[in-house]
Amino acid sequence: MARRITVVGASRLGGDFALKAAAAGHAVTLVDEHPQTLARMSFDAPYFYGAALPAALMNENAIAQAVLENNPALVACFEAGIDLRLGTIAWGAFQNGPNARHIGPPKVGLIDAAGNALVEHDVLVLATGMRDFVPSFAGSELPGVFGVKAGVAFLDTYQCYEGGRTLVLGTSARAVDFVRRAVARGVRIVGMVEPGETFAAGPAAAAEIAALGIPVHMATVLVAAEGRQAVERARLRPVAGGADLVPDCDSICTAIGVLPNIELPAAMGCELRFDAGAGSWLPETDAAGRTSLPGVIWLSDFAGGEAVLGPALDAIIQEGPMGPPIDTPATGRAEGDYLRMWIEALVETGGDTVILCKCEGITRADFLRLSPPPYLNGSLRHPQSPVTGPGGAGLRIQQDLLKRLTRVGMGHCQGKRCRDEAALLLSLRFGIGME
């Protein structure tokens, strides 16, 4: 039986699934936020574009054409008769439940330049992709600092990358992929920075980078991005101590890691679990991508990737409930450990005066002592702790108190830039597990 399927996210998995579902005779609507307007990019969520947005982005017609020309999958979806909703944000999804018995058919809330709409569906497929992990360091607010997902978007999706001399933070496979793309477009990579003792992407990738003549600063961490009005140089420091290195650069790509976009399934009430390998909470899914909510499927490289597409399509036809949840994501990477290593090194060299939450202007020290945002011109009458409990394994984070007093995670990005580092900071400082 043909079903009405709404796919949120024209990621690789989302586009592939939409094509398979359309070929199977289903009525498919594919929603994606790209092309993004300049105003939406300025929110830095889910991609961290930074403060140096290219002027070329002001030409919305040219940008829309570039997005289509550089994404053959979108053209294939259009030719397959899929209802494409581009430049559209899914802001919510609703279905009948214990606290909402009059929704009727399940609906997803969409907003675009024309306004709001509630789109009915039989099956909701969430292929929302990944967002940039944004570490804090002195000068990270300078124009020229951006995340690796944003960097790839500038290079490929929007064709408007303006960096000429780029420093890359991290030696992960994603960092190496960014280097390949940037070098192919004539960008000079002035170096890569790695706080660990080994090249994270492996020996073969290290040899590839060496063959390109790109210096790799091992056992080294970024202290600060420096410049008067934009990035002009970076200050690096050996983890074991020693003289600072100060390479000239006009841009810094933070390619430390990426995390899954789970806001929509979390808001809907899907069961979540913390996965240490991914360094993030993930929706619980079975081998077909089915979540704990009926008619809601989650597709991600953090949970099976392409291997789930076929079973997910079969699950839509069978209309069965969620099966046994899978235990681990099929990433084959310990991204959580890598993120933790980076944050530990950044905190060790940068200290607690670095701003953690850019939206609210809260430093690491403010966060740990529960100080209100500086614009409130207030202070606590009595010292407070972000944790409670008898100590040791009994310690618990006072999440509500943290957010109410410091407002970390409550700014316009809604924690997409700071919440993961904030959790890592608490874990490092008080020895509390990330879960």
XYZ file of C-alpha atoms in Angstrom:
435
model
C 0.000 0.000 0.000
C 1.333 3.440 -0.944
C 2.152 5.599 2.082
C 2.659 9.333 2.540
C 6.288 9.698 3.636
C 7.948 12.906 4.806
C 11.738 12.772 4.860
C 13.403 15.517 6.916
C 16.940 16.089 5.693
C 18.340 15.750 2.175
C 21.508 14.230 3.539
C 23.094 11.370 1.610
C 20.917 8.890 3.507
C 17.807 11.058 3.288
C 18.125 11.573 -0.458
C 18.843 7.897 -1.144
C 15.884 6.788 0.958
C 13.548 9.305 -0.707
C 14.491 7.952 -4.143
C 13.998 4.332 -3.041
C 10.636 5.138 -1.468
C 9.449 7.038 -4.555
C 10.533 4.152 -6.783
C 8.459 1.826 -4.589
C 5.357 3.925 -5.322
C 5.123 5.985 -2.137
C 4.211 9.690 -2.096
C 7.383 11.354 -0.789
C 8.029 14.849 0.501
C 11.713 15.721 1.032
C 12.502 18.649 3.343
C 15.895 20.340 3.640
C 17.099 23.624 5.128
C 19.505 24.324 2.263
C 19.882 26.686 0.571
C 20.082 28.722 3.759
C 19.619 32.469 3.779
C 22.359 34.712 5.119
C 20.190 35.469 8.160
C 19.721 31.793 9.019
C 23.422 31.082 8.587
C 24.184 33.770 11.149
C 22.611 31.594 13.865
C 25.520 29.131 13.437
C 23.291 26.105 13.955
C 23.579 23.329 13.032
C 26.687 24.320 11.043
C 29.158 26.697 12.649
C 29.713 29.187 9.828
C 31.367 31.758 12.069
C 31.391 35.524 11.691
C 32.940 35.742 8.205
C 30.000 34.953 5.957
C 30.970 35.563 2.306
C 29.256 38.460 0.551
C 28.336 36.097 -2.298
C 25.675 34.593 -0.037
C 23.615 37.763 -0.409
C 22.665 36.699 -3.943
C 19.969 34.179 -3.048
C 19.173 33.223 -6.639
C 22.805 32.437 -7.448
C 23.168 30.475 -4.211
C 20.036 28.423 -4.928
C 21.405 27.602 -8.383
C 24.782 26.615 -6.887
C 23.118 24.301 -4.359
C 21.213 22.461 -7.095
C 24.176 22.284 -9.477
C 26.392 20.781 -6.804
C 23.862 18.251 -5.540
C 22.898 15.798 -8.291
C 20.835 13.821 -5.775
C 18.412 16.747 -5.400
C 17.996 16.942 -9.169
C 17.355 13.189 -9.259
C 14.712 13.583 -6.544
C 12.993 16.338 -8.517
C 13.007 14.243 -11.687
C 11.554 11.311 -9.702
C 8.491 13.410 -8.831
C 9.387 13.888 -5.172
C 7.875 16.967 -3.528
C 11.012 18.986 -2.727
C 10.763 21.568 0.067
C 14.128 23.351 -0.048
C 15.133 26.253 2.160
C 12.643 24.813 4.654
C 13.029 24.094 8.368
C 11.155 21.365 10.235
C 10.416 22.998 13.577
C 8.285 20.285 15.171
C 6.421 17.010 14.664
C 3.213 15.884 16.314
C 1.189 12.721 16.731
C -1.461 11.446 19.113
C -0.171 10.387 22.507
C -1.027 10.383 26.220
C -0.950 14.195 26.381
C -2.242 14.953 22.886
C -5.263 12.943 21.767
C -6.697 15.265 19.124
C -3.825 15.713 16.666
C -5.451 13.518 14.045
C -3.070 12.248 11.374
C 0.596 12.771 12.304
C 1.938 16.144 11.194
C 5.284 17.865 10.787
C 5.597 21.630 11.151
C 7.506 23.366 8.351
C 8.529 26.965 7.841
C 9.987 28.602 4.746
C 10.054 32.063 3.205
C 6.339 31.798 2.436
C 5.290 30.967 6.004
C 4.265 28.041 8.210
C 2.590 24.794 7.191
C 1.540 21.556 8.893
C 2.107 18.609 6.552
C 0.294 15.342 7.225
C 2.110 12.059 6.747
C 1.876 8.346 7.446
C 5.590 7.882 8.078
C 8.168 10.420 9.237
C 11.794 9.685 8.314
C 14.392 11.749 10.170
C 17.662 11.946 8.226
C 18.796 15.191 9.799
C 22.517 14.556 9.434
C 25.203 16.022 11.657
C 26.213 19.320 13.205
C 29.568 20.844 13.988
C 31.170 20.246 17.364
C 32.329 23.740 18.319
C 35.146 23.911 20.902
C 35.822 27.115 22.802
C 39.181 28.860 22.784
C 40.410 32.436 22.998
C 39.548 34.254 19.791
C 37.049 31.675 18.574
C 34.583 34.506 17.954
C 36.859 36.123 15.349
C 35.742 36.114 11.710
C 37.539 33.260 9.983
C 36.841 30.529 12.554
C 34.325 27.926 11.363
C 33.328 24.274 11.727
C 34.229 21.489 9.326
C 30.641 20.948 8.149
C 30.360 24.663 7.414
C 33.715 24.581 5.632
C 32.600 21.782 3.328
C 29.366 23.681 2.677
C 31.332 26.795 1.720
C 33.599 24.755 -0.556
C 31.096 22.465 -2.262
C 27.472 23.372 -1.605
C 27.688 27.156 -1.916
C 30.970 27.490 -3.861
C 31.997 30.610 -1.936
C 34.936 29.637 0.280
C 37.065 32.732 0.921
C 39.912 31.386 3.074
C 43.348 31.528 1.492
C 45.559 30.184 4.299
C 43.676 27.757 6.537
C 44.771 26.019 9.728
C 42.907 22.786 10.490
C 42.244 21.619 14.051
C 42.228 17.830 14.255
C 43.578 14.929 12.216
C 40.370 12.903 12.010
C 39.120 11.387 8.759
C 36.733 14.312 8.455
C 39.623 16.771 8.843
C 41.566 14.963 6.109
C 38.505 15.023 3.846
C 38.236 18.795 4.328
C 41.933 19.189 3.460
C 41.458 17.218 0.233
C 38.514 19.363 -0.829
C 40.244 22.620 0.098
C 43.518 21.767 -1.669
C 41.587 20.774 -4.808
C 40.180 24.316 -4.892
C 43.521 26.008 -4.453
C 43.351 26.709 -0.717
C 46.675 26.643 1.098
C 46.520 24.522 4.257
C 49.177 25.994 6.561
C 49.033 23.091 8.993
C 47.034 20.603 11.044
C 46.972 20.525 14.845
C 46.722 17.327 16.905
C 47.015 17.142 20.716
C 47.534 13.370 20.627
C 50.624 11.353 19.815
C 49.182 9.655 16.722
C 47.473 10.840 13.537
C 43.798 10.144 14.240
C 42.843 9.154 10.683
C 45.600 6.516 10.528
C 49.015 6.040 8.884
C 47.750 6.081 5.283
C 46.048 9.445 5.776
C 49.141 10.775 7.567
C 51.262 9.775 4.575
C 48.821 11.494 2.217
C 49.054 14.729 4.199
C 52.837 14.484 4.308
C 52.927 14.025 0.526
C 50.996 17.281 0.177
C 53.712 19.033 2.181
C 51.312 20.073 4.951
C 52.946 20.358 8.392
C 51.235 18.438 11.196
C 51.814 19.754 14.708
C 51.575 16.629 16.859
C 51.158 16.749 20.666
C 50.193 20.402 20.216
C 47.062 22.372 20.999
C 45.594 25.706 19.946
C 45.883 28.409 22.619
C 44.221 31.258 20.738
C 43.175 32.656 17.398
C 44.675 36.131 17.099
C 43.923 39.187 14.993
C 42.539 42.694 15.253
C 39.317 42.338 13.271
C 39.623 38.804 11.884
C 41.906 35.803 12.138
C 45.491 36.739 11.254
C 47.442 34.010 13.041
C 47.081 31.155 15.501
C 49.002 30.563 18.711
C 49.903 26.910 19.245
C 51.561 25.348 22.277
C 53.111 21.896 22.799
C 51.027 19.858 25.254
C 54.155 19.028 27.262
C 55.185 22.685 27.394
C 57.695 24.696 25.409
C 57.859 27.643 23.052
C 54.676 28.745 21.276
C 54.330 28.362 17.519
C 52.559 31.228 15.719
C 51.656 30.299 12.118
C 50.074 32.995 9.947
C 46.587 32.103 8.707
C 43.367 33.839 7.716
C 41.011 31.019 8.690
C 40.757 28.177 11.195
C 38.670 25.062 10.528
C 37.616 23.225 13.692
C 37.532 19.657 12.382
C 37.590 17.989 15.788
C 34.324 16.166 15.276
C 30.642 16.206 14.400
C 27.583 15.132 16.339
C 24.127 13.915 15.250
C 21.191 16.308 15.071
C 18.826 14.722 17.592
C 16.734 17.753 18.569
C 13.633 16.723 16.623
C 13.411 13.093 17.830
C 14.212 14.258 21.371
C 11.446 16.885 21.297
C 8.988 14.319 19.942
C 9.689 12.003 22.863
C 11.700 9.245 21.177
C 13.607 7.080 23.638
C 17.270 8.094 23.724
C 20.452 6.398 24.933
C 23.945 7.759 25.459
C 26.607 6.213 23.261
C 30.160 6.736 24.483
C 31.648 5.840 21.087
C 29.658 8.580 19.365
C 30.076 10.987 22.277
C 26.385 11.826 22.047
C 22.846 10.803 22.888
C 21.174 8.850 20.080
C 17.581 7.788 19.465
C 17.046 4.130 20.256
C 16.436 2.334 16.968
C 16.136 -1.206 15.722
C 17.866 -2.700 12.686
C 15.288 -1.022 10.416
C 15.762 2.455 11.927
C 12.406 2.369 13.729
C 12.270 4.483 16.879
C 10.121 4.023 19.987
C 7.409 6.181 18.388
C 5.168 4.518 15.799
C 5.750 5.645 12.243
C 9.006 7.488 13.039
C 12.296 6.275 11.509
C 15.760 7.690 12.186
C 18.498 7.306 9.570
C 22.080 8.144 10.478
C 25.667 7.052 9.973
C 25.702 6.805 13.758
C 23.147 3.994 13.582
C 23.770 1.663 10.681
C 24.071 4.088 7.776
C 23.232 2.740 4.325
C 22.664 -0.771 5.656
C 19.407 0.441 7.244
C 17.827 1.864 4.054
C 16.441 -1.433 2.721
C 15.092 -2.695 6.065
C 13.582 0.747 6.729
C 11.655 0.641 3.454
C 10.443 -2.878 4.270
C 9.376 -1.705 7.735
C 7.199 0.989 6.196
C 5.358 -1.615 4.130
C 4.992 -4.049 7.039
C 3.911 -1.360 9.547
C 5.381 -3.315 12.443
C 6.442 -1.970 15.860
C 10.032 -1.280 16.812
C 12.145 -4.433 17.161
C 15.065 -5.062 19.533
C 17.227 -1.904 19.742
C 20.698 -2.028 18.258
C 23.471 -1.682 20.811
C 26.131 0.423 19.111
C 26.375 2.761 16.129
C 28.107 1.428 13.050
C 30.721 4.198 12.973
C 33.783 2.166 13.900
C 35.202 5.265 15.594
C 35.732 6.383 19.174
C 34.639 9.959 18.537
C 33.661 10.523 22.152
C 37.205 9.802 23.349
C 38.672 12.087 20.694
C 36.413 14.988 21.644
C 37.251 14.462 25.308
C 41.000 14.528 24.584
C 40.675 17.792 22.690
C 38.590 19.537 25.368
C 40.950 18.365 28.105
C 43.904 19.826 26.179
C 42.093 23.092 25.415
C 41.082 23.565 29.059
C 44.583 22.749 30.277
C 46.183 25.393 28.053
C 43.397 27.960 27.838
C 42.185 27.953 31.446
C 38.752 28.845 32.777
C 38.576 32.442 31.518
C 37.718 31.344 27.962
C 34.104 32.013 26.959
C 32.163 28.746 26.848
C 28.720 30.041 25.801
C 29.012 32.789 23.200
C 25.287 33.503 23.159
C 25.242 34.445 26.860
C 28.901 35.458 27.332
C 29.550 32.816 30.005
C 33.135 31.701 30.656
C 34.118 28.230 31.795
C 34.667 29.609 35.304
C 31.244 31.329 35.329
C 29.621 28.058 34.305
C 31.364 25.949 36.934
C 30.502 28.354 39.760
C 26.958 28.982 38.453
C 27.421 32.724 37.871
C 24.613 34.573 36.053
C 25.328 36.114 32.631
C 27.322 39.356 32.902
C 24.570 41.424 31.262
C 22.358 40.786 34.315
C 24.851 42.597 36.580
C 24.042 40.227 39.410
C 25.668 37.592 41.562
C 24.642 34.735 43.855
C 24.139 35.448 47.538
C 25.619 32.075 48.451
C 28.056 29.833 46.545
C 26.411 27.036 44.589
C 27.719 23.837 43.030
C 26.679 22.409 39.653
C 26.645 18.921 41.186
C 24.851 17.341 44.092
C 24.998 14.012 45.896
C 27.159 12.162 48.422
C 30.238 12.085 46.199
C 31.901 9.492 44.001
C 29.416 7.474 41.966
C 26.559 9.267 43.752
C 27.301 12.684 42.218
C 24.617 14.085 39.915
C 24.520 17.188 37.741
C 21.912 19.786 38.682
C 20.869 20.419 35.101
C 17.887 22.644 35.835
C 19.877 24.826 38.242
C 22.735 25.126 35.745
C 20.487 26.354 32.967
C 18.411 28.679 35.140
C 21.376 30.422 36.749
C 23.934 30.530 33.926
C 21.623 30.325 30.872
C 24.218 28.147 29.135
C 22.373 26.368 26.346
C 19.475 28.842 26.367
C 20.732 31.369 23.806
C 19.676 31.666 20.176
C 21.592 28.500 19.174
C 19.749 26.546 21.924
C 22.924 24.808 23.044
C 23.979 23.430 19.654
C 27.354 25.151 20.004
C 28.084 24.812 23.725
C 26.096 22.048 25.392
C 28.428 19.210 24.421
C 31.547 20.986 25.634
C 29.673 22.017 28.793
C 28.888 18.355 29.510
C 32.503 17.362 28.853
C 33.719 20.154 31.138
C 31.530 18.923 33.992
C 32.642 15.351 33.402
C 36.324 16.317 33.444
C 36.037 18.570 36.479
C 33.863 16.386 38.708
C 34.487 12.876 37.361
C 30.849 12.334 36.362
C 30.003 10.048 33.459
C 28.690 11.737 30.294
C 25.486 9.712 30.426
